[in-house]
C-alpha cells in the first residue's frame, strides 16, 4: 500500500484526520467538488480497504455514511509535514465514540465547509487544511482553551494591496448547554487573551516588564488575536436571542468587558450561514447585538 501514490488519497486522509469525521457529501465538497461524487465514494472505499479509514451508517432516513480515520490512518497521516505538530484526535478511530460525537463534530465540519465554499465563490483563499479543529491553547495551571476550530482565511488582493490574512476561533453551540454556560466561554477566552506564562525559574511572580513587553502567550502564535465566532444551531429564533443576550451580558465581568473591547466577537445562526454564506451580514456583534455585520468587516471602535 502506498498512499503517496495518489495525491487525492493523501488529501482525503489528511482531511479526515484533521476534521475527525465527515459525511460522503461533505468529503466530496471539501476535496473534489469538480468531479462526480462516485469518484469520491470510490476513493473512500479504497482507503477503507487499505485500513486507513472506516465508517458508520446513521440510522436516519437516507442511511448517511460518516467517515473517520482508523488508528492506523492517524499514525500514517501524523507523519506528514502538513499535519506535523497537530495533536492526533483521541477516540475518533473508535466507532462507538464516533457515534456519540457525530452530531457536534459533523456540525463543526459543515461550518468549516461553508467557509471553504464561500472562499471559492469569492475567489479568496481558504484551503481544506486551513480549518483546524480542536487546537490546544494553554492558559496555565493545566487548563486550556480549545476552540471547536481555528480558521485561516486570506482575503483577495484588491487595488494592488496584499490580501489580508484573517484568523478566527470558532465555537459551535448546538443548544446542548444553557446560555450561561455558553457565555462562560468568553471568560476562558479573556483569560487566554491576558495569560502571560511564568518565566522559567521565576516562580509564580509575573514581572511588570513581562506584561508591558507584550509577553502574552497568544502573541507567540498570532500577530493579532483571532476573531471569535459563535455559530448557534439546533434552536429557533427565541433560543438564538437568549444565547446572544447571555453572551452580551457577560461583559459585567471586567475582564470579559476588556476582552470584548479589544477582540471582535460575533454570533450567527447556522441556518443563516447555510442560506447566505459566512461573508454575508448575518453576524451579531456581542457588544452591539442589534447590528448585523459580515465576519470579515473591520470592527467599529
mmCIF file of C-alpha atoms in Angstrom:
data_model
loop_
_atom_site.group_PDB
_atom_site.id
_atom_site.type_symbol
_atom_site.label_atom_id
_atom_site.label_comp_id
_atom_site.label_asym_id
_atom_site.label_seq_id
_atom_site.Cartn_x
_atom_site.Cartn_y
_atom_site.Cartn_z
ATOM 1 C CA UNK A 1 0.000 0.000 0.000
ATOM 2 C CA UNK A 2 1.375 3.398 -0.999
ATOM 3 C CA UNK A 3 -0.832 6.299 -0.010
ATOM 4 C CA UNK A 4 1.578 8.815 -1.556
ATOM 5 C CA UNK A 5 0.914 7.315 -4.990
ATOM 6 C CA UNK A 6 -2.285 9.338 -5.146
ATOM 7 C CA UNK A 7 -2.360 12.985 -4.093
ATOM 8 C CA UNK A 8 -6.141 12.737 -3.848
ATOM 9 C CA UNK A 9 -5.914 9.774 -1.468
ATOM 10 C CA UNK A 10 -3.418 11.655 0.661
ATOM 11 C CA UNK A 11 -5.584 14.772 0.835
ATOM 12 C CA UNK A 12 -8.684 12.740 1.713
ATOM 13 C CA UNK A 13 -6.912 11.005 4.592
ATOM 14 C CA UNK A 14 -5.342 14.266 5.824
ATOM 15 C CA UNK A 15 -8.747 15.956 5.840
ATOM 16 C CA UNK A 16 -10.375 13.120 7.784
ATOM 17 C CA UNK A 17 -7.571 13.055 10.349
ATOM 18 C CA UNK A 18 -7.766 16.820 10.823
ATOM 19 C CA UNK A 19 -11.566 17.162 10.735
ATOM 20 C CA UNK A 20 -12.195 13.958 12.773
ATOM 21 C CA UNK A 21 -15.207 12.888 10.684
ATOM 22 C CA UNK A 22 -17.274 13.839 7.641
ATOM 23 C CA UNK A 23 -20.108 12.509 5.527
ATOM 24 C CA UNK A 24 -19.550 11.348 1.962
ATOM 25 C CA UNK A 25 -21.187 14.538 0.668
ATOM 26 C CA UNK A 26 -19.028 16.738 2.899
ATOM 27 C CA UNK A 27 -15.850 14.964 1.802
ATOM 28 C CA UNK A 28 -16.858 15.387 -1.827
ATOM 29 C CA UNK A 29 -17.426 19.135 -1.411
ATOM 30 C CA UNK A 30 -14.209 19.602 0.569
ATOM 31 C CA UNK A 31 -11.726 17.734 -1.618
ATOM 32 C CA UNK A 32 -13.177 17.053 -5.095
ATOM 33 C CA UNK A 33 -16.158 19.304 -5.890
ATOM 34 C CA UNK A 34 -15.347 19.339 -9.607
ATOM 35 C CA UNK A 35 -15.855 15.605 -10.210
ATOM 36 C CA UNK A 36 -18.745 13.208 -9.851
ATOM 37 C CA UNK A 37 -19.459 12.118 -6.288
ATOM 38 C CA UNK A 38 -18.997 8.479 -7.344
ATOM 39 C CA UNK A 39 -15.257 9.165 -7.609
ATOM 40 C CA UNK A 40 -15.203 10.364 -4.001
ATOM 41 C CA UNK A 41 -17.107 7.248 -2.915
ATOM 42 C CA UNK A 42 -14.581 5.037 -4.695
ATOM 43 C CA UNK A 43 -11.651 6.877 -3.111
ATOM 44 C CA UNK A 44 -13.101 6.488 0.389
ATOM 45 C CA UNK A 45 -13.869 2.810 -0.242
ATOM 46 C CA UNK A 46 -10.262 2.297 -1.381
ATOM 47 C CA UNK A 47 -8.882 3.957 1.752
ATOM 48 C CA UNK A 48 -11.188 1.782 3.842
ATOM 49 C CA UNK A 49 -9.989 -1.380 2.093
ATOM 50 C CA UNK A 50 -6.425 -0.315 2.926
ATOM 51 C CA UNK A 51 -7.309 0.061 6.607
ATOM 52 C CA UNK A 52 -6.776 3.831 6.699
ATOM 53 C CA UNK A 53 -10.381 4.936 7.288
ATOM 54 C CA UNK A 54 -13.616 3.410 8.496
ATOM 55 C CA UNK A 55 -17.269 4.404 8.529
ATOM 56 C CA UNK A 56 -20.523 4.163 10.392
ATOM 57 C CA UNK A 57 -24.010 4.419 8.898
ATOM 58 C CA UNK A 58 -26.511 6.698 10.613
ATOM 59 C CA UNK A 59 -29.911 5.102 11.228
ATOM 60 C CA UNK A 60 -31.928 8.075 9.965
ATOM 61 C CA UNK A 61 -33.647 8.113 6.616
ATOM 62 C CA UNK A 62 -31.088 8.204 3.848
ATOM 63 C CA UNK A 63 -28.614 5.957 5.680
ATOM 64 C CA UNK A 64 -25.911 8.622 5.672
ATOM 65 C CA UNK A 65 -22.363 7.271 5.836
ATOM 66 C CA UNK A 66 -19.968 9.025 8.194
ATOM 67 C CA UNK A 67 -16.253 8.505 7.569
ATOM 68 C CA UNK A 68 -13.450 8.749 10.131
ATOM 69 C CA UNK A 69 -9.757 7.771 10.229
ATOM 70 C CA UNK A 70 -8.656 4.467 11.693
ATOM 71 C CA UNK A 71 -5.909 4.374 14.288
ATOM 72 C CA UNK A 72 -3.564 3.222 11.524
ATOM 73 C CA UNK A 73 -4.675 6.115 9.309
ATOM 74 C CA UNK A 74 -3.977 8.606 12.112
ATOM 75 C CA UNK A 75 -0.498 7.130 12.593
ATOM 76 C CA UNK A 76 0.280 7.362 8.874
ATOM 77 C CA UNK A 77 -1.008 10.903 8.339
ATOM 78 C CA UNK A 78 0.505 12.320 11.536
ATOM 79 C CA UNK A 79 3.962 11.862 9.981
ATOM 80 C CA UNK A 80 3.157 14.114 7.023
ATOM 81 C CA UNK A 81 4.506 17.700 7.029
ATOM 82 C CA UNK A 82 1.055 19.214 6.528
ATOM 83 C CA UNK A 83 -0.150 17.661 9.803
ATOM 84 C CA UNK A 84 3.070 17.777 11.809
ATOM 85 C CA UNK A 85 2.614 19.395 15.191
ATOM 86 C CA UNK A 86 -1.129 18.693 15.266
ATOM 87 C CA UNK A 87 -2.433 16.726 18.216
ATOM 88 C CA UNK A 88 -3.848 13.447 16.914
ATOM 89 C CA UNK A 89 -7.564 13.010 17.597
ATOM 90 C CA UNK A 90 -8.393 10.879 20.592
ATOM 91 C CA UNK A 91 -11.022 8.138 20.356
ATOM 92 C CA UNK A 92 -12.028 9.244 16.879
ATOM 93 C CA UNK A 93 -10.988 5.858 15.482
ATOM 94 C CA UNK A 94 -13.471 4.068 17.760
ATOM 95 C CA UNK A 95 -16.901 3.584 16.105
ATOM 96 C CA UNK A 96 -18.789 3.922 19.410
ATOM 97 C CA UNK A 97 -17.040 7.215 20.219
ATOM 98 C CA UNK A 98 -17.740 8.428 16.686
ATOM 99 C CA UNK A 99 -21.432 7.619 17.014
ATOM 100 C CA UNK A 100 -21.684 9.517 20.321
ATOM 101 C CA UNK A 101 -19.891 12.608 18.965
ATOM 102 C CA UNK A 102 -21.317 12.604 15.468
ATOM 103 C CA UNK A 103 -23.873 15.395 15.869
ATOM 104 C CA UNK A 104 -21.495 18.056 17.147
ATOM 105 C CA UNK A 105 -18.499 17.047 15.042
ATOM 106 C CA UNK A 106 -20.430 16.913 11.766
ATOM 107 C CA UNK A 107 -21.841 20.378 12.528
ATOM 108 C CA UNK A 108 -18.292 21.676 13.035
ATOM 109 C CA UNK A 109 -17.272 20.052 9.736
ATOM 110 C CA UNK A 110 -20.275 21.615 7.993
ATOM 111 C CA UNK A 111 -19.357 25.026 9.382
ATOM 112 C CA UNK A 112 -15.808 24.711 8.071
ATOM 113 C CA UNK A 113 -17.186 23.617 4.715
ATOM 114 C CA UNK A 114 -19.259 26.810 4.486
ATOM 115 C CA UNK A 115 -16.091 28.905 4.869
ATOM 116 C CA UNK A 116 -14.355 26.846 2.166
ATOM 117 C CA UNK A 117 -17.286 27.228 -0.229
ATOM 118 C CA UNK A 118 -17.532 30.957 0.476
ATOM 119 C CA UNK A 119 -13.816 31.438 -0.253
ATOM 120 C CA UNK A 120 -14.187 29.604 -3.569
ATOM 121 C CA UNK A 121 -17.166 31.740 -4.572
ATOM 122 C CA UNK A 122 -15.292 34.929 -3.680
ATOM 123 C CA UNK A 123 -12.004 33.833 -5.280
ATOM 124 C CA UNK A 124 -10.297 34.043 -1.898
ATOM 125 C CA UNK A 125 -8.072 31.539 -0.136
ATOM 126 C CA UNK A 126 -9.236 29.086 2.497
ATOM 127 C CA UNK A 127 -7.932 25.603 1.748
ATOM 128 C CA UNK A 128 -9.239 22.387 3.314
ATOM 129 C CA UNK A 129 -6.364 22.184 5.802
ATOM 130 C CA UNK A 130 -6.778 25.859 6.766
ATOM 131 C CA UNK A 131 -9.635 24.700 9.006
ATOM 132 C CA UNK A 132 -8.107 23.185 12.151
ATOM 133 C CA UNK A 133 -10.434 21.643 14.748
ATOM 134 C CA UNK A 134 -9.574 21.478 18.440
ATOM 135 C CA UNK A 135 -6.334 23.473 18.622
ATOM 136 C CA UNK A 136 -4.934 23.488 22.171
ATOM 137 C CA UNK A 137 -4.149 26.879 23.797
ATOM 138 C CA UNK A 138 -2.738 26.806 27.321
ATOM 139 C CA UNK A 139 -3.999 29.252 29.962
ATOM 140 C CA UNK A 140 -1.818 27.875 32.761
ATOM 141 C CA UNK A 141 -2.391 25.579 35.743
ATOM 142 C CA UNK A 142 -3.018 22.666 33.386
ATOM 143 C CA UNK A 143 -6.042 24.395 31.846
ATOM 144 C CA UNK A 144 -6.535 25.257 28.188
ATOM 145 C CA UNK A 145 -8.844 26.917 25.709
ATOM 146 C CA UNK A 146 -9.685 24.506 22.888
ATOM 147 C CA UNK A 147 -11.934 26.118 20.273
ATOM 148 C CA UNK A 148 -14.037 23.873 18.095
ATOM 149 C CA UNK A 149 -11.874 25.101 15.234
ATOM 150 C CA UNK A 150 -9.321 27.667 14.153
ATOM 151 C CA UNK A 151 -9.782 29.168 10.672
ATOM 152 C CA UNK A 152 -7.140 30.737 8.443
ATOM 153 C CA UNK A 153 -8.608 32.824 5.634
ATOM 154 C CA UNK A 154 -6.812 35.108 3.155
ATOM 155 C CA UNK A 155 -8.705 37.945 1.520
ATOM 156 C CA UNK A 156 -8.362 38.563 -2.201
ATOM 157 C CA UNK A 157 -5.774 41.057 -3.454
ATOM 158 C CA UNK A 158 -7.646 44.237 -4.352
ATOM 159 C CA UNK A 159 -6.493 47.677 -5.545
ATOM 160 C CA UNK A 160 -2.905 46.477 -5.720
ATOM 161 C CA UNK A 161 -2.743 45.678 -1.999
ATOM 162 C CA UNK A 162 -1.899 42.429 -0.287
ATOM 163 C CA UNK A 163 -4.779 40.199 0.685
ATOM 164 C CA UNK A 164 -5.157 40.342 4.449
ATOM 165 C CA UNK A 165 -4.791 37.105 6.406
ATOM 166 C CA UNK A 166 -7.676 36.661 8.833
ATOM 167 C CA UNK A 167 -7.843 34.194 11.690
ATOM 168 C CA UNK A 168 -10.857 33.198 13.731
ATOM 169 C CA UNK A 169 -11.654 30.923 16.619
ATOM 170 C CA UNK A 170 -14.901 29.039 16.062
ATOM 171 C CA UNK A 171 -17.308 27.849 18.748
ATOM 172 C CA UNK A 172 -20.268 25.762 17.572
ATOM 173 C CA UNK A 173 -23.182 25.630 20.015
ATOM 174 C CA UNK A 174 -25.943 23.080 19.388
ATOM 175 C CA UNK A 175 -28.029 24.166 22.385
ATOM 176 C CA UNK A 176 -26.768 21.248 24.481
ATOM 177 C CA UNK A 177 -25.791 23.617 27.315
ATOM 178 C CA UNK A 178 -27.584 26.544 28.901
ATOM 179 C CA UNK A 179 -26.962 30.122 27.720
ATOM 180 C CA UNK A 180 -24.994 30.931 30.890
ATOM 181 C CA UNK A 181 -22.576 28.061 30.310
ATOM 182 C CA UNK A 182 -22.109 29.193 26.732
ATOM 183 C CA UNK A 183 -21.377 32.740 27.905
ATOM 184 C CA UNK A 184 -18.818 31.393 30.389
ATOM 185 C CA UNK A 185 -16.617 30.545 27.404
ATOM 186 C CA UNK A 186 -15.987 34.263 26.993
ATOM 187 C CA UNK A 187 -14.283 34.225 30.387
ATOM 188 C CA UNK A 188 -11.941 31.452 29.250
ATOM 189 C CA UNK A 189 -11.006 33.362 26.092
ATOM 190 C CA UNK A 190 -10.462 36.512 28.156
ATOM 191 C CA UNK A 191 -8.061 34.537 30.343
ATOM 192 C CA UNK A 192 -6.169 33.324 27.285
ATOM 193 C CA UNK A 193 -6.023 36.873 25.916
ATOM 194 C CA UNK A 194 -4.244 38.159 29.025
ATOM 195 C CA UNK A 195 -2.328 34.999 30.005
ATOM 196 C CA UNK A 196 1.411 35.506 30.433
ATOM 197 C CA UNK A 197 3.433 32.322 31.067
ATOM 198 C CA UNK A 198 5.618 32.285 34.149
ATOM 199 C CA UNK A 199 9.283 32.602 33.103
ATOM 200 C CA UNK A 200 11.439 29.579 33.837
ATOM 201 C CA UNK A 201 12.890 29.900 37.324
ATOM 202 C CA UNK A 202 10.663 32.886 38.029
ATOM 203 C CA UNK A 203 8.343 31.177 40.462
ATOM 204 C CA UNK A 204 4.742 32.336 40.329
ATOM 205 C CA UNK A 205 5.586 36.064 40.232
ATOM 206 C CA UNK A 206 4.946 37.757 36.883
ATOM 207 C CA UNK A 207 7.018 40.863 36.361
ATOM 208 C CA UNK A 208 5.602 44.172 35.172
ATOM 209 C CA UNK A 209 8.237 44.164 32.443
ATOM 210 C CA UNK A 210 6.959 40.827 31.087
ATOM 211 C CA UNK A 211 3.417 42.141 30.786
ATOM 212 C CA UNK A 212 4.423 45.525 29.363
ATOM 213 C CA UNK A 213 6.749 43.797 26.906
ATOM 214 C CA UNK A 214 3.855 42.026 25.222
ATOM 215 C CA UNK A 215 4.561 38.649 26.732
ATOM 216 C CA UNK A 216 1.062 37.208 26.418
ATOM 217 C CA UNK A 217 1.114 33.597 25.278
ATOM 218 C CA UNK A 218 -1.084 34.182 22.219
ATOM 219 C CA UNK A 219 1.480 36.555 20.697
ATOM 220 C CA UNK A 220 3.823 33.599 20.172
ATOM 221 C CA UNK A 221 1.327 32.163 17.678
ATOM 222 C CA UNK A 222 -0.667 35.026 16.182
ATOM 223 C CA UNK A 223 0.258 38.554 15.043
ATOM 224 C CA UNK A 224 -3.267 39.609 16.045
ATOM 225 C CA UNK A 225 -5.654 37.838 18.391
ATOM 226 C CA UNK A 226 -8.095 35.829 16.236
ATOM 227 C CA UNK A 227 -11.719 36.897 15.983
ATOM 228 C CA UNK A 228 -14.120 34.756 17.994
ATOM 229 C CA UNK A 229 -17.163 33.427 16.128
ATOM 230 C CA UNK A 230 -20.088 31.669 17.824
ATOM 231 C CA UNK A 231 -22.224 29.589 15.455
ATOM 232 C CA UNK A 232 -25.612 28.837 17.026
ATOM 233 C CA UNK A 233 -27.503 25.757 15.862
ATOM 234 C CA UNK A 234 -30.360 23.426 16.859
ATOM 235 C CA UNK A 235 -32.605 26.160 18.253
ATOM 236 C CA UNK A 236 -35.134 28.650 16.915
ATOM 237 C CA UNK A 237 -35.073 32.461 16.828
ATOM 238 C CA UNK A 238 -36.024 32.781 20.511
ATOM 239 C CA UNK A 239 -33.222 30.418 21.509
ATOM 240 C CA UNK A 240 -30.755 32.356 19.349
ATOM 241 C CA UNK A 241 -31.801 35.622 21.021
ATOM 242 C CA UNK A 242 -31.436 34.107 24.505
ATOM 243 C CA UNK A 243 -27.924 32.938 23.734
ATOM 244 C CA UNK A 244 -26.824 36.214 22.201
ATOM 245 C CA UNK A 245 -28.248 38.109 25.188
ATOM 246 C CA UNK A 246 -26.332 35.824 27.558
ATOM 247 C CA UNK A 247 -23.100 36.455 25.666
ATOM 248 C CA UNK A 248 -23.777 40.207 25.697
ATOM 249 C CA UNK A 249 -24.499 40.185 29.448
ATOM 250 C CA UNK A 250 -21.166 38.502 30.199
ATOM 251 C CA UNK A 251 -19.460 41.887 29.987
ATOM 252 C CA UNK A 252 -20.467 42.578 33.597
ATOM 253 C CA UNK A 253 -17.173 40.800 34.293
ATOM 254 C CA UNK A 254 -14.494 43.472 33.907
ATOM 255 C CA UNK A 255 -12.029 41.026 32.295
ATOM 256 C CA UNK A 256 -14.628 39.978 29.711
ATOM 257 C CA UNK A 257 -15.574 43.605 29.063
ATOM 258 C CA UNK A 258 -11.923 44.450 28.414
ATOM 259 C CA UNK A 259 -11.608 41.431 26.112
ATOM 260 C CA UNK A 260 -14.693 42.460 24.116
ATOM 261 C CA UNK A 261 -13.268 45.950 23.607
ATOM 262 C CA UNK A 262 -10.098 44.520 22.082
ATOM 263 C CA UNK A 263 -11.292 41.426 20.185
ATOM 264 C CA UNK A 264 -14.065 41.076 17.614
ATOM 265 C CA UNK A 265 -16.652 38.600 18.944
ATOM 266 C CA UNK A 266 -19.640 37.733 16.747
ATOM 267 C CA UNK A 267 -22.533 35.258 16.760
ATOM 268 C CA UNK A 268 -24.694 33.936 13.914
ATOM 269 C CA UNK A 269 -27.322 31.232 13.413
ATOM 270 C CA UNK A 270 -26.159 28.202 11.460
ATOM 271 C CA UNK A 271 -29.265 28.490 9.268
ATOM 272 C CA UNK A 272 -28.109 31.934 8.082
ATOM 273 C CA UNK A 273 -24.616 30.636 7.275
ATOM 274 C CA UNK A 274 -26.123 27.849 5.192
ATOM 275 C CA UNK A 275 -28.516 30.185 3.378
ATOM 276 C CA UNK A 276 -26.331 33.245 2.822
ATOM 277 C CA UNK A 277 -22.716 32.196 3.464
ATOM 278 C CA UNK A 278 -20.356 33.341 6.239
ATOM 279 C CA UNK A 279 -19.308 36.543 4.442
ATOM 280 C CA UNK A 280 -22.866 37.889 4.428
ATOM 281 C CA UNK A 281 -24.020 40.352 7.122
ATOM 282 C CA UNK A 282 -25.563 37.642 9.305
ATOM 283 C CA UNK A 283 -23.294 38.091 12.361
ATOM 284 C CA UNK A 284 -24.352 39.920 15.526
ATOM 285 C CA UNK A 285 -21.543 41.718 17.381
ATOM 286 C CA UNK A 286 -21.709 40.690 21.017
ATOM 287 C CA UNK A 287 -21.097 44.285 22.118
ATOM 288 C CA UNK A 288 -23.938 45.545 19.878
ATOM 289 C CA UNK A 289 -26.334 42.647 19.199
ATOM 290 C CA UNK A 290 -28.826 44.758 17.213
ATOM 291 C CA UNK A 291 -26.296 45.219 14.389
ATOM 292 C CA UNK A 292 -25.648 42.788 11.546
ATOM 293 C CA UNK A 293 -22.169 42.561 10.004
ATOM 294 C CA UNK A 294 -20.002 40.268 7.916
ATOM 295 C CA UNK A 295 -17.392 38.346 9.855
ATOM 296 C CA UNK A 296 -14.543 39.914 7.861
ATOM 297 C CA UNK A 297 -15.585 43.520 8.435
ATOM 298 C CA UNK A 298 -13.370 45.794 10.482
ATOM 299 C CA UNK A 299 -14.917 46.316 13.931
ATOM 300 C CA UNK A 300 -16.311 49.724 14.784
ATOM 301 C CA UNK A 301 -14.468 51.251 17.769
#
